[in-house]
mmCIF file of C-alpha atoms in Angstrom:
data_model
loop_
_atom_site.group_PDB
_atom_site.id
_atom_site.type_symbol
_atom_site.label_atom_id
_atom_site.label_comp_id
_atom_site.label_asym_id
_atom_site.label_seq_id
_atom_site.Cartn_x
_atom_site.Cartn_y
_atom_site.Cartn_z
ATOM 1 C CA MET A 286 49.988 16.614 -59.815
ATOM 2 C CA VAL A 287 49.494 18.744 -56.681
ATOM 3 C CA ASP A 288 48.213 21.942 -57.711
ATOM 4 C CA PHE A 289 47.297 24.910 -55.436
ATOM 5 C CA THR A 290 46.684 27.318 -58.285
ATOM 6 C CA LEU A 291 43.574 29.477 -57.803
ATOM 7 C CA THR A 292 41.199 29.817 -60.805
ATOM 8 C CA GLU A 293 39.774 33.012 -62.138
ATOM 9 C CA LYS A 294 36.464 32.247 -60.012
ATOM 10 C CA ASP A 295 38.550 31.583 -57.121
ATOM 11 C CA ARG A 296 39.993 34.793 -57.339
ATOM 12 C CA HIS A 297 36.769 36.629 -57.722
ATOM 13 C CA ILE A 298 35.083 34.652 -54.602
ATOM 14 C CA LEU A 299 38.229 35.642 -52.488
ATOM 15 C CA GLY A 300 37.892 39.241 -53.638
ATOM 16 C CA ILE A 301 34.434 39.113 -52.071
ATOM 17 C CA GLN A 302 35.700 37.603 -48.991
ATOM 18 C CA LEU A 303 38.408 40.088 -48.493
ATOM 19 C CA GLU A 304 35.630 43.001 -48.869
ATOM 20 C CA ASP A 305 33.509 41.188 -46.333
ATOM 21 C CA GLU A 306 36.387 40.959 -44.128
ATOM 22 C CA GLN A 307 36.722 44.932 -43.944
ATOM 23 C CA THR A 308 33.078 44.981 -42.791
ATOM 24 C CA VAL A 309 33.263 42.280 -40.250
ATOM 25 C CA LEU A 310 36.358 43.936 -38.486
ATOM 26 C CA LYS A 311 34.374 46.656 -37.494
ATOM 27 C CA TYR A 312 32.260 44.443 -35.200
ATOM 28 C CA ALA A 313 35.275 42.354 -33.871
ATOM 29 C CA ARG A 314 35.974 44.479 -30.737
ATOM 30 C CA TYR A 315 32.329 45.038 -30.016
ATOM 31 C CA TYR A 316 31.587 41.283 -29.766
ATOM 32 C CA ASP A 317 34.974 40.693 -28.002
ATOM 33 C CA GLN A 318 33.599 42.821 -25.313
ATOM 34 C CA HIS A 319 29.950 41.757 -25.449
ATOM 35 C CA HIS A 320 30.573 37.938 -25.706
ATOM 36 C CA ASP A 321 27.429 37.152 -23.825
ATOM 37 C CA GLU A 322 25.680 38.747 -26.751
ATOM 38 C CA LEU A 323 25.804 36.241 -29.950
ATOM 39 C CA GLN A 324 26.001 38.135 -33.231
ATOM 40 C CA PRO A 325 22.895 37.784 -35.379
ATOM 41 C CA GLU A 326 22.872 35.203 -38.082
ATOM 42 C CA GLU A 327 23.487 37.739 -40.756
ATOM 43 C CA LEU A 328 24.986 41.261 -40.280
ATOM 44 C CA PRO A 329 23.249 44.094 -41.678
ATOM 45 C CA GLU A 330 25.764 44.699 -44.489
ATOM 46 C CA ALA A 331 25.186 41.218 -45.862
ATOM 47 C CA ALA A 332 21.987 42.170 -47.457
ATOM 48 C CA GLY A 333 22.294 41.930 -51.207
ATOM 49 C CA ARG A 334 25.875 40.816 -51.120
ATOM 50 C CA PRO A 335 26.637 37.228 -52.490
ATOM 51 C CA ASN A 336 27.897 34.680 -49.994
ATOM 52 C CA PRO A 337 31.489 33.740 -51.011
ATOM 53 C CA TYR A 338 31.148 30.249 -49.318
ATOM 54 C CA GLU A 339 28.046 29.461 -51.169
ATOM 55 C CA LEU A 340 29.734 30.431 -54.596
ATOM 56 C CA ALA A 341 32.745 28.219 -53.537
ATOM 57 C CA HIS A 342 30.556 25.051 -53.104
ATOM 58 C CA SER A 343 28.169 25.704 -55.862
ATOM 59 C CA GLU A 344 29.903 27.246 -58.820
ATOM 60 C CA GLU A 345 31.817 25.245 -61.336
ATOM 61 C CA GLY A 346 35.366 26.188 -62.084
ATOM 62 C CA THR A 347 36.353 26.710 -58.444
ATOM 63 C CA SER A 348 39.289 24.609 -57.003
ATOM 64 C CA GLY A 349 39.634 22.836 -53.461
ATOM 65 C CA ALA A 350 41.995 25.681 -52.310
ATOM 66 C CA VAL A 351 39.760 28.669 -52.419
ATOM 67 C CA LEU A 352 37.895 27.981 -49.057
ATOM 68 C CA THR A 353 41.261 27.421 -47.416
ATOM 69 C CA GLU A 354 42.604 30.553 -49.036
ATOM 70 C CA ALA A 355 39.613 32.504 -47.699
ATOM 71 C CA LEU A 356 40.114 31.379 -44.038
ATOM 72 C CA LEU A 357 43.780 32.429 -44.381
ATOM 73 C CA HIS A 358 42.557 35.918 -45.281
ATOM 74 C CA PHE A 359 40.144 36.036 -42.390
ATOM 75 C CA HIS A 360 41.006 38.279 -39.395
ATOM 76 C CA THR A 361 37.807 37.501 -37.378
ATOM 77 C CA PRO A 362 36.269 33.887 -37.709
ATOM 78 C CA ASP A 363 34.533 34.368 -34.415
ATOM 79 C CA VAL A 364 32.567 37.181 -35.985
ATOM 80 C CA ARG A 365 31.189 36.563 -39.531
ATOM 81 C CA MET A 366 29.127 38.405 -42.072
ATOM 82 C CA ARG A 367 26.966 35.264 -42.116
ATOM 83 C CA ILE A 368 26.558 32.338 -39.524
ATOM 84 C CA THR A 369 26.486 29.153 -41.528
ATOM 85 C CA ARG A 370 23.739 26.823 -40.118
ATOM 86 C CA SER A 371 25.798 23.531 -40.141
ATOM 87 C CA GLY A 372 27.553 21.675 -37.400
ATOM 88 C CA LEU A 373 29.668 18.477 -37.125
ATOM 89 C CA GLY A 374 26.810 16.660 -35.602
ATOM 90 C CA ASP A 375 24.652 16.962 -38.574
ATOM 91 C CA LYS A 376 27.653 15.894 -40.638
ATOM 92 C CA ILE A 377 27.892 12.615 -38.685
ATOM 93 C CA VAL A 378 24.215 11.960 -39.399
ATOM 94 C CA ASN A 379 24.417 12.620 -43.161
ATOM 95 C CA TYR A 380 27.712 10.485 -43.006
ATOM 96 C CA GLY A 381 26.486 7.433 -41.045
ATOM 97 C CA GLY A 382 22.755 7.532 -40.263
ATOM 98 C CA THR A 383 20.048 5.624 -41.706
ATOM 99 C CA ALA A 384 17.746 6.938 -44.336
ATOM 100 C CA GLN A 385 15.030 7.629 -41.722
ATOM 101 C CA GLN A 386 17.628 9.437 -39.590
ATOM 102 C CA LYS A 387 18.941 11.614 -42.305
ATOM 103 C CA ALA A 388 15.308 12.575 -43.329
ATOM 104 C CA ARG A 389 14.617 13.334 -39.545
ATOM 105 C CA TRP A 390 17.850 15.258 -38.639
ATOM 106 C CA GLY A 391 20.090 15.573 -41.851
ATOM 107 C CA HIS A 392 18.584 19.098 -42.497
ATOM 108 C CA LYS A 393 19.000 20.323 -38.976
ATOM 109 C CA THR A 394 21.970 22.081 -37.279
ATOM 110 C CA LEU A 395 23.428 19.608 -34.789
ATOM 111 C CA SER A 396 26.472 20.183 -32.614
ATOM 112 C CA ILE A 397 28.985 17.603 -31.570
ATOM 113 C CA ALA A 398 29.337 16.812 -27.755
ATOM 114 C CA ILE A 399 32.364 14.829 -26.860
ATOM 115 C CA THR A 400 34.300 16.839 -24.271
ATOM 116 C CA GLU A 401 33.573 16.385 -20.483
ATOM 117 C CA PRO A 402 34.956 18.030 -17.649
ATOM 118 C CA GLY A 403 37.445 15.256 -16.959
ATOM 119 C CA ALA A 404 38.094 14.029 -20.517
ATOM 120 C CA GLY A 405 39.277 17.049 -22.441
ATOM 121 C CA SER A 406 42.046 15.885 -24.859
ATOM 122 C CA ASP A 407 41.483 12.145 -24.424
ATOM 123 C CA PRO A 408 37.934 11.050 -25.425
ATOM 124 C CA MET A 409 38.828 7.552 -24.129
ATOM 125 C CA MET A 410 38.223 8.961 -20.701
ATOM 126 C CA ILE A 411 34.462 9.912 -21.410
ATOM 127 C CA THR A 412 32.400 8.861 -18.274
ATOM 128 C CA GLY A 413 28.792 9.912 -19.504
ATOM 129 C CA LYS A 414 26.542 6.967 -19.721
ATOM 130 C CA ALA A 415 23.797 5.537 -21.877
ATOM 131 C CA ARG A 416 21.522 2.586 -20.712
ATOM 132 C CA TYR A 417 18.799 0.847 -22.726
ATOM 133 C CA ASP A 418 15.367 0.537 -21.256
ATOM 134 C CA ALA A 419 13.805 -2.402 -22.945
ATOM 135 C CA ALA A 420 10.366 -1.600 -21.684
ATOM 136 C CA THR A 421 9.907 1.616 -23.385
ATOM 137 C CA ASP A 422 12.370 1.072 -26.127
ATOM 138 C CA GLU A 423 14.199 4.195 -25.031
ATOM 139 C CA TRP A 424 17.727 5.064 -24.156
ATOM 140 C CA ILE A 425 18.425 6.757 -20.781
ATOM 141 C CA LEU A 426 21.332 9.237 -20.888
ATOM 142 C CA ASN A 427 23.274 10.818 -18.249
ATOM 143 C CA GLY A 428 26.561 12.995 -18.253
ATOM 144 C CA GLU A 429 27.850 16.475 -18.622
ATOM 145 C CA LYS A 430 29.138 17.965 -21.888
ATOM 146 C CA ILE A 431 31.393 21.176 -22.256
ATOM 147 C CA TYR A 432 32.945 23.407 -24.975
ATOM 148 C CA CYS A 433 30.223 22.329 -27.581
ATOM 149 C CA SER A 434 30.732 24.542 -30.554
ATOM 150 C CA GLN A 435 27.617 26.094 -32.143
ATOM 151 C CA PHE A 436 25.266 24.340 -29.544
ATOM 152 C CA GLY A 437 23.707 27.722 -28.631
ATOM 153 C CA MET A 438 22.225 28.231 -32.060
ATOM 154 C CA ALA A 439 21.923 24.549 -32.938
ATOM 155 C CA ASP A 440 18.715 22.334 -32.861
ATOM 156 C CA GLY A 441 20.502 19.936 -30.689
ATOM 157 C CA ALA A 442 23.614 17.768 -30.657
ATOM 158 C CA VAL A 443 25.040 14.254 -31.437
ATOM 159 C CA VAL A 444 26.262 13.212 -27.994
ATOM 160 C CA MET A 445 28.897 10.616 -27.507
ATOM 161 C CA LEU A 446 28.663 8.460 -24.305
ATOM 162 C CA ARG A 447 29.550 5.047 -22.949
ATOM 163 C CA GLY A 448 27.401 2.066 -23.107
ATOM 164 C CA GLU A 449 27.045 -0.696 -20.509
ATOM 165 C CA PRO A 450 29.912 -3.172 -20.055
ATOM 166 C CA ASP A 451 29.774 -6.056 -22.531
ATOM 167 C CA ALA A 452 30.779 -9.614 -22.054
ATOM 168 C CA ASN A 453 34.493 -8.557 -21.739
ATOM 169 C CA ASN A 454 33.667 -5.629 -19.397
ATOM 170 C CA ILE A 455 34.306 -3.120 -22.187
ATOM 171 C CA ARG A 456 32.044 -0.215 -22.283
ATOM 172 C CA PRO A 457 31.294 0.595 -26.105
ATOM 173 C CA PHE A 458 31.300 4.219 -27.219
ATOM 174 C CA LEU A 459 27.545 5.055 -28.372
ATOM 175 C CA SER A 460 26.364 8.296 -30.382
ATOM 176 C CA PHE A 461 22.970 9.743 -29.785
ATOM 177 C CA VAL A 462 20.891 12.450 -31.437
ATOM 178 C CA VAL A 463 19.438 14.778 -28.690
ATOM 179 C CA GLU A 464 17.359 17.662 -29.638
ATOM 180 C CA LYS A 465 16.724 20.787 -27.583
ATOM 181 C CA GLY A 466 13.527 20.549 -25.554
ATOM 182 C CA THR A 467 14.104 17.051 -24.625
ATOM 183 C CA LYS A 468 13.209 16.332 -21.135
ATOM 184 C CA GLY A 469 16.356 15.791 -18.924
ATOM 185 C CA LEU A 470 18.480 17.948 -21.223
ATOM 186 C CA GLN A 471 19.710 21.113 -19.223
ATOM 187 C CA VAL A 472 21.336 23.782 -21.213
ATOM 188 C CA LEU A 473 23.892 25.744 -19.049
ATOM 189 C CA GLY A 474 24.665 28.521 -21.518
ATOM 190 C CA GLN A 475 27.652 30.006 -23.100
ATOM 191 C CA VAL A 476 31.263 29.642 -21.719
ATOM 192 C CA ASP A 477 33.422 32.611 -20.822
ATOM 193 C CA LYS A 478 36.498 32.199 -22.670
ATOM 194 C CA MET A 479 39.984 33.860 -23.052
ATOM 195 C CA GLY A 480 39.693 34.410 -26.792
ATOM 196 C CA CYS A 481 37.230 33.867 -29.746
ATOM 197 C CA ARG A 482 34.922 35.104 -27.084
ATOM 198 C CA ASN A 483 31.859 35.386 -29.295
ATOM 199 C CA TRP A 484 32.356 31.976 -30.890
ATOM 200 C CA ASP A 485 29.223 29.879 -29.994
ATOM 201 C CA THR A 486 30.265 27.563 -27.097
ATOM 202 C CA ALA A 487 27.993 26.120 -24.718
ATOM 203 C CA ASP A 488 27.617 23.372 -21.991
ATOM 204 C CA PHE A 489 24.812 21.078 -21.156
ATOM 205 C CA VAL A 490 23.789 18.413 -18.715
ATOM 206 C CA LEU A 491 21.928 15.114 -19.470
ATOM 207 C CA GLN A 492 20.063 13.888 -16.283
ATOM 208 C CA ASP A 493 17.948 10.715 -16.982
ATOM 209 C CA CYS A 494 17.440 12.157 -20.396
ATOM 210 C CA ARG A 495 15.195 9.637 -22.356
ATOM 211 C CA VAL A 496 15.406 9.340 -26.259
ATOM 212 C CA PRO A 497 13.700 6.961 -28.549
ATOM 213 C CA ALA A 498 15.739 4.096 -29.940
ATOM 214 C CA ILE A 499 15.904 5.795 -33.279
ATOM 215 C CA ASN A 500 17.936 8.516 -31.890
ATOM 216 C CA LYS A 501 20.876 5.970 -31.469
ATOM 217 C CA LEU A 502 23.290 6.402 -34.447
ATOM 218 C CA ASP A 503 25.060 3.150 -35.895
ATOM 219 C CA VAL A 504 28.269 4.951 -36.032
ATOM 220 C CA ASP A 505 31.378 3.894 -33.963
ATOM 221 C CA PHE A 506 33.866 6.177 -32.412
ATOM 222 C CA GLY A 507 36.259 6.254 -35.252
ATOM 223 C CA GLY A 508 33.625 6.711 -37.753
ATOM 224 C CA ALA A 509 32.197 9.663 -35.907
ATOM 225 C CA LEU A 510 35.737 11.289 -35.608
ATOM 226 C CA GLN A 511 36.213 11.140 -39.286
ATOM 227 C CA VAL A 512 34.335 14.215 -39.695
ATOM 228 C CA PHE A 513 37.397 16.105 -38.153
ATOM 229 C CA ASN A 514 39.307 14.990 -41.252
ATOM 230 C CA GLY A 515 37.587 17.845 -43.322
ATOM 231 C CA THR A 516 37.597 20.568 -40.542
ATOM 232 C CA ARG A 517 40.876 20.300 -39.026
ATOM 233 C CA PRO A 518 42.893 21.889 -41.905
ATOM 234 C CA MET A 519 40.180 24.759 -41.807
ATOM 235 C CA VAL A 520 40.627 25.383 -38.320
ATOM 236 C CA ALA A 521 44.354 25.382 -38.678
ATOM 237 C CA ALA A 522 43.920 27.921 -41.502
ATOM 238 C CA MET A 523 41.751 30.159 -39.200
ATOM 239 C CA GLY A 524 44.387 30.309 -36.534
ATOM 240 C CA MET A 525 47.148 31.029 -38.834
ATOM 241 C CA LYS A 526 45.155 33.891 -40.070
ATOM 242 C CA TYR A 527 45.383 35.457 -36.577
ATOM 243 C CA ALA A 528 49.182 34.891 -36.402
ATOM 244 C CA ARG A 529 49.639 36.355 -39.938
ATOM 245 C CA SER A 530 47.512 39.405 -38.893
ATOM 246 C CA ILE A 531 49.715 40.228 -35.945
ATOM 247 C CA MET A 532 52.804 39.632 -38.033
ATOM 248 C CA GLU A 533 51.534 41.987 -40.631
ATOM 249 C CA VAL A 534 51.240 44.777 -37.902
ATOM 250 C CA VAL A 535 54.878 44.028 -37.055
ATOM 251 C CA LEU A 536 55.868 44.479 -40.630
ATOM 252 C CA ALA A 537 53.885 47.853 -40.992
ATOM 253 C CA LYS A 538 55.748 49.210 -37.824
ATOM 254 C CA LEU A 539 59.121 48.252 -39.251
ATOM 255 C CA ALA A 540 58.076 49.944 -42.557
ATOM 256 C CA GLU A 541 57.107 53.036 -40.740
ATOM 257 C CA GLN A 542 60.779 53.023 -38.986
ATOM 258 C CA GLY A 543 62.226 52.596 -42.559
ATOM 259 C CA GLN A 544 63.293 48.869 -41.710
ATOM 260 C CA ASP A 545 61.724 47.116 -44.621
ATOM 261 C CA ILE A 546 63.154 43.665 -44.911
ATOM 262 C CA ASP A 547 65.778 43.234 -47.634
ATOM 263 C CA TYR A 548 65.113 39.562 -48.797
ATOM 264 C CA GLY A 549 68.041 39.698 -51.121
ATOM 265 C CA THR A 550 70.745 40.412 -48.524
ATOM 266 C CA ASN A 551 72.531 38.008 -46.256
ATOM 267 C CA THR A 552 72.131 37.437 -42.438
ATOM 268 C CA HIS A 553 74.795 40.065 -41.663
ATOM 269 C CA GLY A 554 72.799 42.690 -43.561
ATOM 270 C CA ARG A 555 69.640 42.288 -41.410
ATOM 271 C CA SER A 556 68.746 43.143 -37.964
ATOM 272 C CA ALA A 557 67.867 40.561 -35.420
ATOM 273 C CA VAL A 558 64.200 41.633 -35.479
ATOM 274 C CA GLN A 559 64.164 41.162 -39.260
ATOM 275 C CA GLU A 560 65.801 37.766 -38.834
ATOM 276 C CA LYS A 561 63.106 36.662 -36.438
ATOM 277 C CA LEU A 562 60.427 37.851 -38.762
ATOM 278 C CA LEU A 563 61.850 36.006 -41.711
ATOM 279 C CA GLY A 564 61.876 32.840 -39.414
ATOM 280 C CA MET A 565 58.269 33.555 -38.564
ATOM 281 C CA GLU A 566 57.373 34.125 -42.266
ATOM 282 C CA ALA A 567 59.102 30.793 -43.144
ATOM 283 C CA GLU A 568 57.058 28.802 -40.559
ATOM 284 C CA TYR A 569 53.861 30.444 -41.714
ATOM 285 C CA GLU A 570 54.446 29.646 -45.572
ATOM 286 C CA ALA A 571 55.452 25.977 -44.622
ATOM 287 C CA ALA A 572 52.366 25.504 -42.498
ATOM 288 C CA LYS A 573 50.240 27.180 -45.234
ATOM 289 C CA LEU A 574 51.522 24.523 -47.729
ATOM 290 C CA VAL A 575 50.717 21.603 -45.269
ATOM 291 C CA VAL A 576 47.239 22.925 -44.752
ATOM 292 C CA LEU A 577 46.641 23.321 -48.525
ATOM 293 C CA HIS A 578 48.032 19.848 -49.327
ATOM 294 C CA SER A 579 45.572 18.388 -46.726
ATOM 295 C CA LYS A 580 42.703 20.056 -48.513
ATOM 296 C CA TRP A 581 43.961 19.011 -51.956
ATOM 297 C CA THR A 582 44.182 15.474 -50.746
ATOM 298 C CA GLU A 583 40.664 15.534 -49.481
ATOM 299 C CA GLN A 584 39.269 16.895 -52.669
ATOM 300 C CA ASN A 585 41.000 14.050 -54.582
ATOM 301 C CA GLN A 586 40.358 11.004 -52.099
ATOM 302 C CA GLY A 587 36.967 12.086 -50.672
ATOM 303 C CA ASN A 588 35.857 14.165 -47.477
ATOM 304 C CA ALA A 589 35.849 12.179 -44.211
ATOM 305 C CA SER A 590 37.796 9.468 -45.591
ATOM 306 C CA LYS A 591 40.338 7.338 -43.493
ATOM 307 C CA ALA A 592 42.889 8.084 -46.340
ATOM 308 C CA THR A 593 42.769 11.821 -45.366
ATOM 309 C CA MET A 594 43.353 11.352 -41.554
ATOM 310 C CA LYS A 595 47.092 11.577 -41.622
ATOM 311 C CA GLU A 596 47.112 14.633 -43.697
ATOM 312 C CA ALA A 597 44.306 16.470 -41.676
ATOM 313 C CA ALA A 598 46.189 15.621 -38.370
ATOM 314 C CA GLU A 599 49.453 16.877 -39.924
ATOM 315 C CA ALA A 600 47.574 20.252 -41.013
ATOM 316 C CA LYS A 601 46.251 20.729 -37.590
ATOM 317 C CA ALA A 602 49.341 19.960 -35.755
ATOM 318 C CA ILE A 603 51.637 22.184 -37.835
ATOM 319 C CA GLY A 604 49.162 24.686 -38.549
ATOM 320 C CA GLY A 605 48.046 24.919 -34.786
ATOM 321 C CA ARG A 606 51.703 25.344 -33.631
ATOM 322 C CA ALA A 607 52.434 27.855 -36.155
ATOM 323 C CA SER A 608 49.456 29.854 -35.081
ATOM 324 C CA ARG A 609 50.497 29.855 -31.296
ATOM 325 C CA ARG A 610 54.353 30.544 -31.915
ATOM 326 C CA ILE A 611 54.052 33.252 -34.549
ATOM 327 C CA SER A 612 51.454 35.096 -32.639
ATOM 328 C CA GLN A 613 53.277 34.976 -29.403
ATOM 329 C CA GLU A 614 56.642 36.175 -30.958
ATOM 330 C CA ALA A 615 54.974 38.789 -32.999
ATOM 331 C CA LEU A 616 53.109 40.178 -29.769
ATOM 332 C CA ALA A 617 56.762 40.159 -27.945
ATOM 333 C CA LEU A 618 58.129 42.160 -31.064
ATOM 334 C CA LEU A 619 55.397 44.818 -30.693
ATOM 335 C CA GLY A 620 56.144 45.498 -26.996
ATOM 336 C CA PRO A 621 53.701 46.939 -24.395
ATOM 337 C CA SER A 622 51.536 48.747 -26.952
ATOM 338 C CA ALA A 623 50.321 45.349 -28.312
ATOM 339 C CA LEU A 624 48.621 44.718 -24.996
ATOM 340 C CA ALA A 625 46.291 47.837 -25.320
ATOM 341 C CA GLU A 626 42.583 46.897 -26.157
ATOM 342 C CA GLU A 627 42.563 49.882 -28.632
ATOM 343 C CA ASN A 628 44.821 47.797 -30.840
ATOM 344 C CA PHE A 629 43.874 44.523 -32.368
ATOM 345 C CA PRO A 630 47.087 42.467 -31.710
ATOM 346 C CA GLU A 631 46.088 41.536 -28.180
ATOM 347 C CA LYS A 632 42.743 40.241 -29.372
ATOM 348 C CA TRP A 633 44.361 38.337 -32.157
ATOM 349 C CA PHE A 634 46.906 36.966 -29.726
ATOM 350 C CA ARG A 635 44.194 35.605 -27.255
ATOM 351 C CA ASP A 636 42.076 34.222 -30.210
ATOM 352 C CA ALA A 637 44.963 32.381 -31.850
ATOM 353 C CA ARG A 638 45.777 30.228 -28.692
ATOM 354 C CA ILE A 639 42.801 27.848 -28.998
ATOM 355 C CA PHE A 640 43.626 26.700 -32.512
ATOM 356 C CA ASP A 641 46.419 24.597 -31.147
ATOM 357 C CA ILE A 642 43.801 22.897 -28.696
ATOM 358 C CA PHE A 643 40.357 22.283 -29.992
ATOM 359 C CA GLU A 644 39.164 19.828 -32.710
ATOM 360 C CA GLY A 645 42.249 17.864 -31.692
ATOM 361 C CA PRO A 646 45.122 19.229 -29.649
ATOM 362 C CA GLY A 647 48.601 19.201 -31.322
ATOM 363 C CA ASP A 648 50.045 16.531 -29.168
ATOM 364 C CA ILE A 649 47.077 14.280 -30.047
ATOM 365 C CA CYS A 650 47.225 15.104 -33.953
ATOM 366 C CA ARG A 651 51.169 14.078 -33.659
ATOM 367 C CA LEU A 652 50.079 10.743 -32.118
ATOM 368 C CA ILE A 653 47.668 10.076 -35.117
ATOM 369 C CA VAL A 654 50.483 10.964 -37.576
ATOM 370 C CA ALA A 655 52.942 8.767 -35.759
ATOM 371 C CA ARG A 656 50.503 5.919 -35.736
ATOM 372 C CA HIS A 657 49.884 6.182 -39.501
ATOM 373 C CA ILE A 658 53.531 6.370 -40.217
ATOM 374 C CA LEU A 659 54.640 3.523 -37.970
ATOM 375 C CA GLY A 660 51.626 1.176 -38.557
ATOM 376 C CA TYR A 661 50.762 1.248 -34.693
ATOM 377 C CA SER A 662 47.377 0.894 -33.125
ATOM 378 C CA LYS A 663 45.888 3.320 -30.476
ATOM 379 C CA ARG A 664 46.729 0.543 -28.025
ATOM 380 C CA GLU A 665 50.254 0.302 -29.086
ATOM 381 C CA LEU A 666 50.966 4.106 -29.253
ATOM 382 C CA SER A 667 49.061 6.373 -26.882
#
């Protein structure tokens, strides 16, 4: 039976998270305006306080819903009480690496580098190249990677490139661990962004970058992307919280004007604004259930499993779309005052937009869902 009920320990952990949220909110505008200054790995107020994410992962009596619920109550995911030293790249190493590779890099923080200037939403358009040099038993890597989350604070990245053409003139996808400090790796620095400005997002270039043969992971393209099955619902939850935050400001403004929504009356008993808010709330609640169901499926069928790919894509497509639409409509209802920097809605509106794009744009996720439902391959439906 599908059950999203929070346990007593879940509620305790969520309470800690909500207290942390009030502290973190004080820093949100500063780092939005000083986005070239990455926040410290731990804010001063974190000293002596329990880490809700560690509690959720380590304590017995917690459910799979608590982490998602925490993100649904998180105003500022680009600024956090503590920065978790874990990236998608190290998850790939621990998922598909050899024992030697796991021992060497499994404990390090590795970003994942897929996106290129000419290959944003379609990884099939990757042009970065990898060539094997038998004389030195090394791979020579060339290419440019952009929008790499957590690369600024990471030890390196798992980089996806194209190998040399095979007998059928097909260039395979190859994955490599590239550590910072490797000759030929040039870090270009942080990316200036519209929203989530303090989110660690960096670019780099590989120019005849040589790595030993052991740095090549025996993980195909599909296997590497399975790590997104666990993160897409969480990303959707973060975006939805921004949308919910703006919507709560609208509800508070209505309450100040004596226009509390009467949920018991019919359409004729409510104003057009109230009707629109009800529609936004309904979209939020529906998307929330899809996200929670995805995490429940993951908990019961295993993380990074092909069995959860459809559910993860559904959560990202529906949650990302809800984040974008609700935040935009709520901002419109607030009017010109919402655009002033002394108010948070304008920041939350900018922040929410990316959650319908990164870690799989909505259109790509809808393609994934369609392929699973119809039984089509990527070649048949793209």
